[in-house]
PDB file of C-alpha atoms in Angstrom:
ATOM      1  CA  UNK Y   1      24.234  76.470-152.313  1.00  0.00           C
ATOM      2  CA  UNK Y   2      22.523  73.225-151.387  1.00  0.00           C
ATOM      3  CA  UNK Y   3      25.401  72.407-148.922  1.00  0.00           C
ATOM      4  CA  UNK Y   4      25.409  75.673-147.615  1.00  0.00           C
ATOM      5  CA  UNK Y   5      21.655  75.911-146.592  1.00  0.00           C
ATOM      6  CA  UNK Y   6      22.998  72.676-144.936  1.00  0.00           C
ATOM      7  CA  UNK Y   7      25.151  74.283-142.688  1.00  0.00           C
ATOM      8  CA  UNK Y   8      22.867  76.829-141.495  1.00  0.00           C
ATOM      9  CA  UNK Y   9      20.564  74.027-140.934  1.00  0.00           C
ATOM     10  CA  UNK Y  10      22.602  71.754-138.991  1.00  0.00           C
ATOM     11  CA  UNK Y  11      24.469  74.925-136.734  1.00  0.00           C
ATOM     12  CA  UNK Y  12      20.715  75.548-136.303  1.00  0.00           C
ATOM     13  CA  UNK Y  13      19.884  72.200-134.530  1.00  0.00           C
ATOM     14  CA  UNK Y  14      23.077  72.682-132.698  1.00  0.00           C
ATOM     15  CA  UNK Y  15      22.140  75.719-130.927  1.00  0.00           C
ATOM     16  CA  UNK Y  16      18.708  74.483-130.170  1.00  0.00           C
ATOM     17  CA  UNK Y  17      20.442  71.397-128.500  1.00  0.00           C
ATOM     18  CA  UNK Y  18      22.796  72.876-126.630  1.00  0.00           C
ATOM     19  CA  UNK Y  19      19.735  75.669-125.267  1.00  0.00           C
ATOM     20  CA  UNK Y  20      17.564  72.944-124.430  1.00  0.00           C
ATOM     21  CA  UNK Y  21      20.171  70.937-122.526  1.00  0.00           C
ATOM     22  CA  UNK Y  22      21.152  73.716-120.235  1.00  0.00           C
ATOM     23  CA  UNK Y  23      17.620  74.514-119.516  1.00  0.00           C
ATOM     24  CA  UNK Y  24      17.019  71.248-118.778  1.00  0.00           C
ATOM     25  CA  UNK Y  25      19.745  71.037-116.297  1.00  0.00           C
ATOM     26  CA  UNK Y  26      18.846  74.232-114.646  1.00  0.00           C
ATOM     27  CA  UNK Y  27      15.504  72.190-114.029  1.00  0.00           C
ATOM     28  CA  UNK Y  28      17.244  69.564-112.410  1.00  0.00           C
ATOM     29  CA  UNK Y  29      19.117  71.790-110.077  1.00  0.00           C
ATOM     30  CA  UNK Y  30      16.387  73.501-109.362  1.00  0.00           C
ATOM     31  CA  UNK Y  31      14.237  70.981-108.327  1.00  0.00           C
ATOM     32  CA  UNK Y  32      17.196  68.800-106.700  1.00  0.00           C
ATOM     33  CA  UNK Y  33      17.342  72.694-104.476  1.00  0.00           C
ATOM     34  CA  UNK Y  34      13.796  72.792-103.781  1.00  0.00           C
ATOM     35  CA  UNK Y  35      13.918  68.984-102.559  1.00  0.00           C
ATOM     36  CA  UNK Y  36      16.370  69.849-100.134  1.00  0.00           C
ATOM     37  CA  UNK Y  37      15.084  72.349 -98.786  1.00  0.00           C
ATOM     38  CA  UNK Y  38      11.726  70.399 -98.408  1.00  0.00           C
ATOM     39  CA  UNK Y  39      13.785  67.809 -96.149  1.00  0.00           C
ATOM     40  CA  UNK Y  40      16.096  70.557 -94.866  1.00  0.00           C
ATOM     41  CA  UNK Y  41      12.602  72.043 -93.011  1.00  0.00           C
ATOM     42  CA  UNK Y  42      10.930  68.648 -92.719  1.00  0.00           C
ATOM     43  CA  UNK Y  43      14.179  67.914 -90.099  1.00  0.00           C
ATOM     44  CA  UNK Y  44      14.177  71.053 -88.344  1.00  0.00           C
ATOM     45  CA  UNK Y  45      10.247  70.937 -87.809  1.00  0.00           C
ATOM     46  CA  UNK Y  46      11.268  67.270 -86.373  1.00  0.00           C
ATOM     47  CA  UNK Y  47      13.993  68.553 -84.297  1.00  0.00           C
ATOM     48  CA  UNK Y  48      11.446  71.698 -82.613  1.00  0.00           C
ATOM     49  CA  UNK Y  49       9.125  68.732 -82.196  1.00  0.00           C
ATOM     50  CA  UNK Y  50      11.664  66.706 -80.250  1.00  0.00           C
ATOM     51  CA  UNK Y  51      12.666  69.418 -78.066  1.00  0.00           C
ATOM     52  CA  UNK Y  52       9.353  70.643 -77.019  1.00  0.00           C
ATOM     53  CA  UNK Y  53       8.175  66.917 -76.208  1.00  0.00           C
ATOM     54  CA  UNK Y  54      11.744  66.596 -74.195  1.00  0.00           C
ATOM     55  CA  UNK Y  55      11.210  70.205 -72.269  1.00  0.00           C
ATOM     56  CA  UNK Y  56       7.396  69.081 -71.613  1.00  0.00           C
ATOM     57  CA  UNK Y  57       8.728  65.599 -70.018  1.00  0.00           C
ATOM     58  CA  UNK Y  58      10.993  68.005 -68.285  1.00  0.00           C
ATOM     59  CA  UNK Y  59       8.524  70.447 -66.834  1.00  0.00           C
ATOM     60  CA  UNK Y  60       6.271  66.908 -66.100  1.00  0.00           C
ATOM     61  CA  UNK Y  61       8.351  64.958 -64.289  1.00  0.00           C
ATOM     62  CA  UNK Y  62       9.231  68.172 -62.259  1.00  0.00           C
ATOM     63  CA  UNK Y  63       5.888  69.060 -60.984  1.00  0.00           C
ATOM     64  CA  UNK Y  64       5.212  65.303 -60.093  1.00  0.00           C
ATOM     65  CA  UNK Y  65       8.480  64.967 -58.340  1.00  0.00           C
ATOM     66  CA  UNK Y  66       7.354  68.146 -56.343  1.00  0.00           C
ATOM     67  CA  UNK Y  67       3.944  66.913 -56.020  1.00  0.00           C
ATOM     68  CA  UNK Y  68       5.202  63.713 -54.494  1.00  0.00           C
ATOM     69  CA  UNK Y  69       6.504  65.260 -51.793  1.00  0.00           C
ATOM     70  CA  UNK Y  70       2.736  65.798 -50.786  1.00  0.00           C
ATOM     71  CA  UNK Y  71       0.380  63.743 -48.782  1.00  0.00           C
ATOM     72  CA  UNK Y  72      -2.962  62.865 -50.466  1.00  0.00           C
ATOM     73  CA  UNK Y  73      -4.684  66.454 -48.880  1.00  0.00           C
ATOM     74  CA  UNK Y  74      -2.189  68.093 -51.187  1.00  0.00           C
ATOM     75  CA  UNK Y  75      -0.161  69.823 -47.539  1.00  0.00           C
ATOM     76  CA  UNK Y  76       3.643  69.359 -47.546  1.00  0.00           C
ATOM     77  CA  UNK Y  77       4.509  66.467 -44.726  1.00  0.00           C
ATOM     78  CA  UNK Y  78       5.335  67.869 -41.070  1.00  0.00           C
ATOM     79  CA  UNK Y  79       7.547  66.353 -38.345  1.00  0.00           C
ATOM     80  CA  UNK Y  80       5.538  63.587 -37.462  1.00  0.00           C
ATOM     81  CA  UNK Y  81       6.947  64.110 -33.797  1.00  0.00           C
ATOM     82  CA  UNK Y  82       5.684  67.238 -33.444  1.00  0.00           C
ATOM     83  CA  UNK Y  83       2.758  67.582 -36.145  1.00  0.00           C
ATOM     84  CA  UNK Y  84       1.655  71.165 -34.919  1.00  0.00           C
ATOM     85  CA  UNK Y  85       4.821  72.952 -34.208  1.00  0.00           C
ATOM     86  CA  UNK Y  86       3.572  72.625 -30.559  1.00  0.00           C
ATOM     87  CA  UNK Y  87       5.209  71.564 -27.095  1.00  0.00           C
ATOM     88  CA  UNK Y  88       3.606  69.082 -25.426  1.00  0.00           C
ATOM     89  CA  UNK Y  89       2.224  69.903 -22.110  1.00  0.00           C
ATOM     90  CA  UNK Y  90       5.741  68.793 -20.705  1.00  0.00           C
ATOM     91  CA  UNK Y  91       7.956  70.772 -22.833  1.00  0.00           C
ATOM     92  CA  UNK Y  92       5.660  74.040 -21.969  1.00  0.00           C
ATOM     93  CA  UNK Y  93       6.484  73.505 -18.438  1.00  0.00           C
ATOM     94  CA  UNK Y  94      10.376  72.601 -18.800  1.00  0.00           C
ATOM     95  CA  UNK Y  95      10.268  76.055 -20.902  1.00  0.00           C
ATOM     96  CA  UNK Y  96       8.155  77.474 -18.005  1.00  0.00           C
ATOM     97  CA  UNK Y  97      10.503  76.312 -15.201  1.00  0.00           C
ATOM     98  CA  UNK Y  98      13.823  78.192 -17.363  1.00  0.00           C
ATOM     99  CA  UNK Y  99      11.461  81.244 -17.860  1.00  0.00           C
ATOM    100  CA  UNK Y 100      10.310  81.732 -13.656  1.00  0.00           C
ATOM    101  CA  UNK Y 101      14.286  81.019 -13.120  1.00  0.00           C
ATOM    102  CA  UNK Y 102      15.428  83.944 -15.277  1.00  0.00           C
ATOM    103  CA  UNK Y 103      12.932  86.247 -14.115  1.00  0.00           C
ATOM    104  CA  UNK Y 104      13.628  85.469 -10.128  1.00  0.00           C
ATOM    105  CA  UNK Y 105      17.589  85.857 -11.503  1.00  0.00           C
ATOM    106  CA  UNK Y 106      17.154  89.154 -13.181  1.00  0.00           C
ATOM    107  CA  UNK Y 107      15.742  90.367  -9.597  1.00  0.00           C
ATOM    108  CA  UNK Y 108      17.648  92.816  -7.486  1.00  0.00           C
ATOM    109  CA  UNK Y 109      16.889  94.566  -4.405  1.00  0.00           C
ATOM    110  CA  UNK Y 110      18.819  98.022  -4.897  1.00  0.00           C
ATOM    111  CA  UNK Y 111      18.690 100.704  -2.289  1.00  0.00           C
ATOM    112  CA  UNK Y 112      15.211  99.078  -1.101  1.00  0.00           C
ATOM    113  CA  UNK Y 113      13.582  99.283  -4.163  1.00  0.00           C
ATOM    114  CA  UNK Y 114      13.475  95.826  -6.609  1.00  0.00           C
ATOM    115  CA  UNK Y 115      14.908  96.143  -9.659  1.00  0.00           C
ATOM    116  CA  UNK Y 116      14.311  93.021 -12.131  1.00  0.00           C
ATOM    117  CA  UNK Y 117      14.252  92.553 -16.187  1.00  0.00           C
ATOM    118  CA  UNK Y 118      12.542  90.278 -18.195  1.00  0.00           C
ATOM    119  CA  UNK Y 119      13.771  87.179 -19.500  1.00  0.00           C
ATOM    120  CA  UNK Y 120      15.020  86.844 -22.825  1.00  0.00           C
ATOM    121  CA  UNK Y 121      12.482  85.591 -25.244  1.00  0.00           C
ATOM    122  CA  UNK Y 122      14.651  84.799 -28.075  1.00  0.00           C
ATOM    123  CA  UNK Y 123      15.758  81.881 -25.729  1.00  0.00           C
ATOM    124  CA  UNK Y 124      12.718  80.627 -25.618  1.00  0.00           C
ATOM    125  CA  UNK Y 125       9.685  78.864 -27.849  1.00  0.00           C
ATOM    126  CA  UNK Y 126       6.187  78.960 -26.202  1.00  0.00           C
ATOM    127  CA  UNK Y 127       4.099  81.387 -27.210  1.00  0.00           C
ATOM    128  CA  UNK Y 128       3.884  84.882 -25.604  1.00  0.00           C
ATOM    129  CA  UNK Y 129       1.337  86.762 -27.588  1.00  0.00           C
ATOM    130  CA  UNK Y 130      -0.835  86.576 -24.457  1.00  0.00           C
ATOM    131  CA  UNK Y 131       1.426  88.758 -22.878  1.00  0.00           C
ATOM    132  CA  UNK Y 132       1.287  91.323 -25.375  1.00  0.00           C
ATOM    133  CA  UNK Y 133      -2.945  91.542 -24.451  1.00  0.00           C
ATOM    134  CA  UNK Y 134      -2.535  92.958 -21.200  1.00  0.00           C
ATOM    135  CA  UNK Y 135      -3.090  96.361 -21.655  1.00  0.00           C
ATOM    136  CA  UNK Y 136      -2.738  98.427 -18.124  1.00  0.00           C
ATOM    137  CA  UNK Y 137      -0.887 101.346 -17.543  1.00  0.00           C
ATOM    138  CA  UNK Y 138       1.365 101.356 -14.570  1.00  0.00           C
ATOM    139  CA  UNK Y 139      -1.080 102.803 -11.542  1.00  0.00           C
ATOM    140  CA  UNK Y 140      -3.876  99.756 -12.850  1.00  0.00           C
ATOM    141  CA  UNK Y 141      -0.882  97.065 -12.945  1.00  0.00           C
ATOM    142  CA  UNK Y 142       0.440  98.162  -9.643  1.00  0.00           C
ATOM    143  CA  UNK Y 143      -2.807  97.670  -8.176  1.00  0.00           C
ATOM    144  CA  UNK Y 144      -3.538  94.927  -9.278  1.00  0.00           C
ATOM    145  CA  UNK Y 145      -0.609  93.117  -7.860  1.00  0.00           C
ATOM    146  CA  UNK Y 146      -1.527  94.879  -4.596  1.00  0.00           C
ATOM    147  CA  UNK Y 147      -4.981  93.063  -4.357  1.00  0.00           C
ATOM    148  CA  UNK Y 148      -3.446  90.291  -5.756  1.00  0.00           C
ATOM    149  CA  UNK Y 149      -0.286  90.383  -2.738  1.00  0.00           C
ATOM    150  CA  UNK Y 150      -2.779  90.826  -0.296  1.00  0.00           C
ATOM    151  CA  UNK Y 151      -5.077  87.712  -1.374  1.00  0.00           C
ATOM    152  CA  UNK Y 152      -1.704  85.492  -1.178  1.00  0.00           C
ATOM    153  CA  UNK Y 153       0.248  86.716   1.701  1.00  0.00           C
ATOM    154  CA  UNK Y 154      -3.696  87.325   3.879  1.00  0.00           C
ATOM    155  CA  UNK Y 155      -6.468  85.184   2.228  1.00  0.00           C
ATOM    156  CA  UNK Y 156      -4.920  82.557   1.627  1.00  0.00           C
ATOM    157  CA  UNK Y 157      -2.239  82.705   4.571  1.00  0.00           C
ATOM    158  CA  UNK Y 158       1.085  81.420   2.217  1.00  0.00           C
ATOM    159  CA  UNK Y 159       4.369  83.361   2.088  1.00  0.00           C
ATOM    160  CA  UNK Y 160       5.909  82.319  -1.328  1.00  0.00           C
ATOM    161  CA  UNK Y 161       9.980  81.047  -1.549  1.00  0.00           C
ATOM    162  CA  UNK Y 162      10.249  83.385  -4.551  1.00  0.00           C
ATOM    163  CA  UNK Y 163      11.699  86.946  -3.925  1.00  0.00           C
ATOM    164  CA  UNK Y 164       8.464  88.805  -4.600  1.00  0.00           C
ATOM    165  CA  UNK Y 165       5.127  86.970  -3.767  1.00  0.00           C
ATOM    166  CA  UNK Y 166       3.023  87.472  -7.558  1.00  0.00           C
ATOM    167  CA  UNK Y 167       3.993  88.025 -11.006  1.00  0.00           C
ATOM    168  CA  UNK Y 168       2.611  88.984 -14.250  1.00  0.00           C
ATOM    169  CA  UNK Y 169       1.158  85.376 -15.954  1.00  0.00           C
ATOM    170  CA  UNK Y 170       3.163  83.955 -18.538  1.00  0.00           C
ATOM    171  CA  UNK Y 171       1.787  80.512 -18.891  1.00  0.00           C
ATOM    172  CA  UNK Y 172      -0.610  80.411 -22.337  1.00  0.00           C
ATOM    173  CA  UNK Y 173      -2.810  78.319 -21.349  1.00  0.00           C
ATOM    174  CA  UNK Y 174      -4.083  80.737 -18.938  1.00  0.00           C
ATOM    175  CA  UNK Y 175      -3.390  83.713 -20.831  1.00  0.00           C
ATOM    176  CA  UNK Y 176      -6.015  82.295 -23.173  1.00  0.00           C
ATOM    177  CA  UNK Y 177      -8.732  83.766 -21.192  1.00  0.00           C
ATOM    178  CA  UNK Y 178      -7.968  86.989 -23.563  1.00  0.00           C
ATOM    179  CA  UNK Y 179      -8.849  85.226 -26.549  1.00  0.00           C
ATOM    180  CA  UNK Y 180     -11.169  82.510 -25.603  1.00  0.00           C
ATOM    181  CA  UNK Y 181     -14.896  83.524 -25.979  1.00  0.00           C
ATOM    182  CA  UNK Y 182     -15.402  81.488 -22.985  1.00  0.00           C
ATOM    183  CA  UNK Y 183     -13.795  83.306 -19.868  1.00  0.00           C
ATOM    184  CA  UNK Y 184     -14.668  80.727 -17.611  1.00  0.00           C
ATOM    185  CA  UNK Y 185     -15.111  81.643 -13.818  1.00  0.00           C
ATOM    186  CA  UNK Y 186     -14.691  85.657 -15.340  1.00  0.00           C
ATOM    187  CA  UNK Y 187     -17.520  85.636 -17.745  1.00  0.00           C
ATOM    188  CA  UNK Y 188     -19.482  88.654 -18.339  1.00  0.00           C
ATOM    189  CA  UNK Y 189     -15.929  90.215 -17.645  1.00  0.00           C
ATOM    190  CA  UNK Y 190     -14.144  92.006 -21.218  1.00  0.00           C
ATOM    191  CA  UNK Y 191     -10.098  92.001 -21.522  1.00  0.00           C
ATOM    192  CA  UNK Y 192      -9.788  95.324 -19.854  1.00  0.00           C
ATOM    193  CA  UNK Y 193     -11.214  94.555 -16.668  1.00  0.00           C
ATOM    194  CA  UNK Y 194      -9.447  91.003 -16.458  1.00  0.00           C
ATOM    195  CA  UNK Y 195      -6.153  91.146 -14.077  1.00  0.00           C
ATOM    196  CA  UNK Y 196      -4.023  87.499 -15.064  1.00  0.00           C
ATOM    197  CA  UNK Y 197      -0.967  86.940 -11.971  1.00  0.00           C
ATOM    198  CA  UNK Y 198       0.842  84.300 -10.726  1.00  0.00           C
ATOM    199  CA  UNK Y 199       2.273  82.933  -7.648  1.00  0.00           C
ATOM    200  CA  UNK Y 200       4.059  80.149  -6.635  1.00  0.00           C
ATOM    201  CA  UNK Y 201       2.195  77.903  -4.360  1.00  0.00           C
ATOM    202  CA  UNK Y 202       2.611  74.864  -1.597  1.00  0.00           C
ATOM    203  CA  UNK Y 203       4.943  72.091  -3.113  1.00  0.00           C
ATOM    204  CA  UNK Y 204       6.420  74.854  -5.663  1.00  0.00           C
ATOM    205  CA  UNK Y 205       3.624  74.761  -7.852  1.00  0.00           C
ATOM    206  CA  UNK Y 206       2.457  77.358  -9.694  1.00  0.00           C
ATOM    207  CA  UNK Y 207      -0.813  78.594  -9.604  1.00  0.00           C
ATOM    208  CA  UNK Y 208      -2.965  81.813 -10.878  1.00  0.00           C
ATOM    209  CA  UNK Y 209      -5.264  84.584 -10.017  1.00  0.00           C
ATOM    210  CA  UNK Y 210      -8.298  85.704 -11.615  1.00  0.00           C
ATOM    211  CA  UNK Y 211      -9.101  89.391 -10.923  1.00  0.00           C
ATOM    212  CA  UNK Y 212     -11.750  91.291 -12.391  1.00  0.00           C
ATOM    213  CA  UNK Y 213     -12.787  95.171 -11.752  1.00  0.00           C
ATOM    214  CA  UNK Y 214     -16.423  96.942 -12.346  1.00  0.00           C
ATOM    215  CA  UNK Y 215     -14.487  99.279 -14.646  1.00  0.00           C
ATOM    216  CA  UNK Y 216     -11.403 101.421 -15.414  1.00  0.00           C
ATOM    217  CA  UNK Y 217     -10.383 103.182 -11.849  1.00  0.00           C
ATOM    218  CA  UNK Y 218     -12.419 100.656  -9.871  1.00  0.00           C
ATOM    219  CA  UNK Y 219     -10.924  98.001  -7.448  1.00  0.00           C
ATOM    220  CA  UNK Y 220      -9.369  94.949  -8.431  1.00  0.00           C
ATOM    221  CA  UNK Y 221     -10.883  92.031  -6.761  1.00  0.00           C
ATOM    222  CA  UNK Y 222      -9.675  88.254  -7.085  1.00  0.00           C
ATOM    223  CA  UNK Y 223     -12.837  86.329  -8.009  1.00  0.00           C
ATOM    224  CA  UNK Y 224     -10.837  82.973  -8.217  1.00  0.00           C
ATOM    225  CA  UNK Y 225      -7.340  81.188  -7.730  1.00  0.00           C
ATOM    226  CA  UNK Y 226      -6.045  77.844  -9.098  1.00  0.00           C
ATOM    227  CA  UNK Y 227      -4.036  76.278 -11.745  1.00  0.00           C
ATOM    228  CA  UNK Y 228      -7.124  77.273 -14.877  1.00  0.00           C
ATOM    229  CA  UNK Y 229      -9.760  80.182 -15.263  1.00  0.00           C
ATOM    230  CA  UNK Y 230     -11.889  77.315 -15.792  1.00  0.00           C
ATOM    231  CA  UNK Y 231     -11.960  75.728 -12.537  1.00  0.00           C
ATOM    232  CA  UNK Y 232     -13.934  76.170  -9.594  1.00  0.00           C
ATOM    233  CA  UNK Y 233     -12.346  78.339  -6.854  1.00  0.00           C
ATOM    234  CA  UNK Y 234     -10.180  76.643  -4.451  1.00  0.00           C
ATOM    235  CA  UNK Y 235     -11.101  78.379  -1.098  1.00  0.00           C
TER     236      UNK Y 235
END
């Protein structure tokens, strides 16, 4: 009886053993898991750290490669030949020459009427807006040019190589009269009573007429020629 109390006693401490051992492995797995998935986070939180300081380089050395490309005003660098986009004053009147060529080209006389056609702007780079101020209907253009004819081929006693003796200004820095607050020898004058020609002169050169009118159906009268609307008149 002894030795079987015993038995019990000993299959007893057995059990409790073997119980304790496997929940003291289970600890050990479990905290060997939640170790590894402490460093298993710790890396990727290193890794998103690393890639955001890499894409922020990125995106830094970006913008200052763009920036660089500035001058200290913070304006992207121009042509340093041509700063403006601009001709020089002898470009404008190499472009001017081609221009007056075309247009005395495009002339025809057909069945004693002239015929002509504008030159093709595309082929060319100084600036027209000027043109596109002019605002006369046919009868006010044709009269003007009348005056204007009359002032050249009378007043002024020259008969012009070209086939007509004036044409419609296309030289901007006289066509700036339309936009300059200044209008020079036609002040007190608006756009719409301002009449802009052009004629070629002694020695080929080109020169201009000022006309000016009281008002819409009034006479055109030439007030001033020369090579500016600034100057003083060249009688």
């Amino acid at each position: 009886m002894k030795r079987k109390h015993s038995l019990v006693l000993a299959a007893v401490c057995m059990t409790a053993f073997i119980f304790s051992g496997c929940a003291g492995g289970d600890g050990l797995e479990s905290d060997k898991s939640l170790h590894m998935e402490s460093i298993s986070i710790d890396t990727e939180s290193r890794e998103q750290d690393n890639t955001e300081d890499f894409s922020q380089d990125g995106a830094d050395a970006h913008v200052n490669a763009k920036d660089s490309t500035r001058d200290e005003a913070g304006n992207q660098p121009q042509d340093s030949d041509n700063p403006a986009g601009e001709l020089t004053d002898a470009e404008l009147d190499e472009e001017l020459a081609r221009y007056r060529q075309e247009r005395e080209d495009n002339i025809q006389e057909v069945g004693g009427l002239v015929e002509g056609g504008s030159p093709d702007e595309s082929n060319y780079t100084f600036d027209m807006s000027g043109i596109g101020l002019i605002q006369f209907d046919t009868r006010e253009t044709t009269e003007g040019f009348a005056a204007a004819r009359i002032y050249v081929t009378d007043t002024l006693g020259i008969k012009p190589s070209t086939k007509m003796e004036v044409y419609m200004c296309v030289d901007p820095k006289v066509l700036a009269i339309y936009e300059d607050e200044d209008k020079g020898v036609a002040a007190g004058y608006d756009n719409s009573n301002i009449f802009v020609c052009e004629y070629c002169g002694e020695g080929n050169v080109w020169q201009y007429l000022i006309l000016v009118r009281d008002g819409k159906g009034s006479a055109w009268e030439v007030i001033h020629h020369g090579s500016s609307y600034m100057e003083e008149s060249e009688e």
